[in-house]
XYZ file of C-alpha atoms in Angstrom:
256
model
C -34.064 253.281 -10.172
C -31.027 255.205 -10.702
C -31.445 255.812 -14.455
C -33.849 254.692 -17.319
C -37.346 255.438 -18.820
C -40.621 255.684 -16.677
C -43.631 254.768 -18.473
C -47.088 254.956 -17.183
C -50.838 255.188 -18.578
C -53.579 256.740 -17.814
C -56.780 257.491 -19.831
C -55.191 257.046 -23.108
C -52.241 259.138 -22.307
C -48.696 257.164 -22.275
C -46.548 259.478 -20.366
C -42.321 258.667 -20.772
C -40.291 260.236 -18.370
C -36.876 260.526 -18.526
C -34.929 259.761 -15.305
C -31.841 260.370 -14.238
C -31.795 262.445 -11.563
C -28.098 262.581 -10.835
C -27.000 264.113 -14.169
C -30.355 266.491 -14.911
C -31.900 263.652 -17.085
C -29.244 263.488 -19.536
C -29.171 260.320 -21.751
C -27.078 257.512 -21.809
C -26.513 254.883 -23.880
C -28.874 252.307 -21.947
C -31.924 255.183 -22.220
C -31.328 255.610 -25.765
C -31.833 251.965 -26.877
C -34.644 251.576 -24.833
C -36.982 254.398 -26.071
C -37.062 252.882 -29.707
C -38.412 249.499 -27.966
C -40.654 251.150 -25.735
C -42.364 253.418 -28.283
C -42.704 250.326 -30.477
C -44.817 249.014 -27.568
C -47.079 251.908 -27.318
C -47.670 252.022 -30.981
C -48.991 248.818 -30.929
C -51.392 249.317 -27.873
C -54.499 250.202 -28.966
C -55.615 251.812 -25.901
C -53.021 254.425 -26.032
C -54.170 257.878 -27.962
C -51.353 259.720 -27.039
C -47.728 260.203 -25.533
C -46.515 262.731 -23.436
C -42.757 262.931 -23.270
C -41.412 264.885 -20.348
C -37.977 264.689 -17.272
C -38.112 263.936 -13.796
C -38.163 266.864 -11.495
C -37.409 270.100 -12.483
C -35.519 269.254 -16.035
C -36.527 268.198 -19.152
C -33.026 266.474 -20.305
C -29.260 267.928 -19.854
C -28.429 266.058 -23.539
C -26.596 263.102 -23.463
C -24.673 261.393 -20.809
C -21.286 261.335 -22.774
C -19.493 259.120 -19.900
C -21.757 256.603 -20.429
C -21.240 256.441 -24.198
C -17.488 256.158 -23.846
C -16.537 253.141 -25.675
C -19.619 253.526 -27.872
C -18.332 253.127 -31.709
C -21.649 254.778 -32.788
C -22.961 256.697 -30.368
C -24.881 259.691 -32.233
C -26.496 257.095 -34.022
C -28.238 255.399 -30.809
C -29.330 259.435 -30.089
C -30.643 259.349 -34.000
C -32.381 256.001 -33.954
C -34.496 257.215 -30.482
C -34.989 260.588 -32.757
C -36.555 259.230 -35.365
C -38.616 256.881 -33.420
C -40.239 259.096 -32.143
C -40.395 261.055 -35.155
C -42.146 257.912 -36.794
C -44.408 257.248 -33.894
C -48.171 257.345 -35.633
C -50.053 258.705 -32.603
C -49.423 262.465 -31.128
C -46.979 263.304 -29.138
C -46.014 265.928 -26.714
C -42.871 267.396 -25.315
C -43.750 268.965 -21.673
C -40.474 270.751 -21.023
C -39.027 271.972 -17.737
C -35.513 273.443 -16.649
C -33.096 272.446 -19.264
C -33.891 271.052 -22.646
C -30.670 271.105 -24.336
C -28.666 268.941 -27.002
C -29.869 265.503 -27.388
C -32.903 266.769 -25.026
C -33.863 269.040 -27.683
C -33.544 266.743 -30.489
C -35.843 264.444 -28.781
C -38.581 267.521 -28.236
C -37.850 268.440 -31.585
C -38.794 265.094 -32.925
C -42.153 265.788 -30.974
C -45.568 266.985 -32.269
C -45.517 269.400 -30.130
C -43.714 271.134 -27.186
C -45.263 272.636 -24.061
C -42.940 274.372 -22.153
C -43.036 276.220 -18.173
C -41.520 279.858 -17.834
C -38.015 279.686 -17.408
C -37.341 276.444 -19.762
C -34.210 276.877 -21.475
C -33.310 275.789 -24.974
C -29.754 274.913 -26.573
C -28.596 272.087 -29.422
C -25.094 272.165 -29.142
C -22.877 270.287 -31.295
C -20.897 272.853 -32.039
C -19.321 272.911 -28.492
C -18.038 269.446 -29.137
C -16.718 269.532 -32.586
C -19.956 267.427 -33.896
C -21.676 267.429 -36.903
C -25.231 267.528 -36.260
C -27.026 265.053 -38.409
C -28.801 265.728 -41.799
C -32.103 264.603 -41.006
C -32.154 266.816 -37.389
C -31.324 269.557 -39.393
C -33.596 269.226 -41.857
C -36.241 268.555 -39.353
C -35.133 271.546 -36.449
C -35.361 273.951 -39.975
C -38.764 273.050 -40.845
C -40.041 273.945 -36.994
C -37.975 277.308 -36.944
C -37.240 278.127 -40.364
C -33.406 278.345 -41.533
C -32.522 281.612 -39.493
C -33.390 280.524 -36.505
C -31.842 276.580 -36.986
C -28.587 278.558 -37.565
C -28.678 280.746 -34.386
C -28.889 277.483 -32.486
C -26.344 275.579 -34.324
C -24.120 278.021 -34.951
C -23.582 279.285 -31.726
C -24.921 276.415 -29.406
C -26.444 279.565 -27.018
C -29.214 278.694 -24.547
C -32.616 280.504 -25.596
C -35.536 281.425 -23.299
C -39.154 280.362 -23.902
C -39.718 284.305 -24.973
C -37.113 283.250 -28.073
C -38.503 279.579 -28.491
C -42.369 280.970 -28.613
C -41.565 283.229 -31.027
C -39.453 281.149 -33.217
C -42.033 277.888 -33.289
C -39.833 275.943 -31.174
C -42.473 275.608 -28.510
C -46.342 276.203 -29.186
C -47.344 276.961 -25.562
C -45.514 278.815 -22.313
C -47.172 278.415 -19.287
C -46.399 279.062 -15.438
C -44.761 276.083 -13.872
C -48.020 275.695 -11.735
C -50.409 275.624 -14.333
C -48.433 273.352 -17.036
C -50.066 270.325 -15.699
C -53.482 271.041 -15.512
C -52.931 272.896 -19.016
C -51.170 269.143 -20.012
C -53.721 267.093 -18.711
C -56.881 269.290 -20.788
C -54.891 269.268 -23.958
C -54.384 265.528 -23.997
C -57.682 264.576 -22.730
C -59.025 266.685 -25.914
C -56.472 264.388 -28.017
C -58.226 261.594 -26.499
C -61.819 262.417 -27.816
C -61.213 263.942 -31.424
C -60.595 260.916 -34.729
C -57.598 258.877 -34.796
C -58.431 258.775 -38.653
C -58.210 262.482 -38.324
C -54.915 262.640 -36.060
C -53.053 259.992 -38.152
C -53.651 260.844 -41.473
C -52.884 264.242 -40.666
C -49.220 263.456 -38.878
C -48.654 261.485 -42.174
C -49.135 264.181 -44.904
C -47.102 266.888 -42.175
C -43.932 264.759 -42.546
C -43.713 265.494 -46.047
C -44.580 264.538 -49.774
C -47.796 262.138 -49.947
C -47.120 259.497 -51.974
C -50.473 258.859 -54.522
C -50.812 255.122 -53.108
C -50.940 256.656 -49.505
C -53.483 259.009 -50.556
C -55.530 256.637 -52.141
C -55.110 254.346 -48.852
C -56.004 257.410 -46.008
C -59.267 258.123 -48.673
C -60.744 254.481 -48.538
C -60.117 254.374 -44.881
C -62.353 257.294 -44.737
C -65.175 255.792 -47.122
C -65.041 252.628 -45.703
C -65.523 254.012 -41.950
C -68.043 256.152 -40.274
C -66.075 258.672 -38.815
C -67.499 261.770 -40.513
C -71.185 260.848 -40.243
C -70.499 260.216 -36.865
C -68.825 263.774 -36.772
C -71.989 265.167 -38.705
C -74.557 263.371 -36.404
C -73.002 264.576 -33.250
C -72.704 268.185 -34.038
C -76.611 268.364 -35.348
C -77.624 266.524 -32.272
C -75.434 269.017 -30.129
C -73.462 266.256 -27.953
C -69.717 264.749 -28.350
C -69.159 262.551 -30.723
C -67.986 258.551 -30.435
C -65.355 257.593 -32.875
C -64.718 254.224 -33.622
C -61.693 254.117 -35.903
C -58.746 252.738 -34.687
C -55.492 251.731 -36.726
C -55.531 248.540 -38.525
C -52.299 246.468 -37.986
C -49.848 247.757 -40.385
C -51.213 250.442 -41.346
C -47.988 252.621 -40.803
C -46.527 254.575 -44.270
C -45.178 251.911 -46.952
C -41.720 252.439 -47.402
């Protein structure tokens, strides 16, 4: 496989890797169309809790493969549309970030939950090198991680930042050494695996912005009509882990 999306499962976890080897992962046109489809897939599994979103080899993603988009007429709206897939996906996600995680790479870990990164990761969105103007909504949405300061740094001069720089600003929540990201990875998802959906979702819902009354009203009679909290309750009293049950009824997504 020369280029394209790896997808594999494994107790819950949906892990996407992006592969393309010969240019450091960077994204072409085929690999942006695709993740919108394949995300749509995992959504509607009900045995996947989670996705991790990570590179092949040593790099998370170089950005975009701009020879490949070369006779594109829209190509940074195929990079937007795999954005805000993944920005719309209703389970967690998580960025695992190594090498490189620059332009279009970024965006994508941007669009993530969350963003675990090794030592030595390096961070850049840089539109500014090519004369681009970076989209509203990935503004909007790199400013809310970082706060406006540190969105401008990045946009404004299209530098590459350190993990020291992306701790510190919120752009990643945990550094680790390359040889314990994995294991660090593979506890933090497995503890995504066990805790409520009804928690996780409703949660990623009212964190994307405004809650609309009627979406209020829906995430409180999911909760009355379930038994997730006595569950909860029960477990903690009786000192073991708890079972939850809930699981996403079909179409149960935000109302537009």
């Amino acid at each position: 496989m020369e280029s394209g999306l790896q997808c594999g499962r494994r107790d819950g976890v949906a892990t996407v890797r992006l592969h393309h080897p010969a240019k450091r992962n960077a994204m072409t046109a085929a690999m942006w169309r695709e993740l919108p489809h394949l995300l749509d897939g995992l959504a509607a599994d009900p045995a996947v809790r989670a996705v991790v979103l990570t590179g092949s080899g040593d790099t998370f993603c170089a950005g975009a493969d701009i020879s490949s988009l070369r006779g594109d007429s829209a190509p940074q709206g195929l990079a937007l549309a795999a954005e805000e897939a993944l920005a719309a996906f209703p389970k967690p996600t998580l960025a695992v970030v190594r090498g490189f995680c620059v332009g279009g790479g970024c965006q994508l870990a941007v669009a993530c939950d969350l963003r675990f990164a090794a030592e030595g990761a390096r961070f850049g969105i840089t539109p500014a090198k090519l004369g681009i103007v970076y989209p509203a909504s990935s503004t909007r949405r790199l400013v809310e991680l970082v706060g406006p300061s540190a969105a401008k740094h990045l946009l404004f001069s299209a530098e590459l930042i350190g993990t020291d720089r992306a701790l510190r600003t919120g752009l990643v929540d945990e550094v680790l050494p390359e040889e314990a990201l994995d294991a660090r990875v593979t506890e933090f998802t497995e503890a995504l695996t066990r805790r409520s959906q009804l928690t996780q979702a409703a949660a990623k819902e009212f964190a994307a912005g405004p809650a609309r009354p009627e979406r209020v009203r829906y995430w409180s009679g999911q909760a009355a009509s379930g038994t997730e909290a006595q569950e909860g309750v029960a477990a903690f009293l009786e000192r073991r882990a708890p079972v939850f049950t809930w699981s996403p009824p079909t179409g149960a997504g935000p109302s537009t």
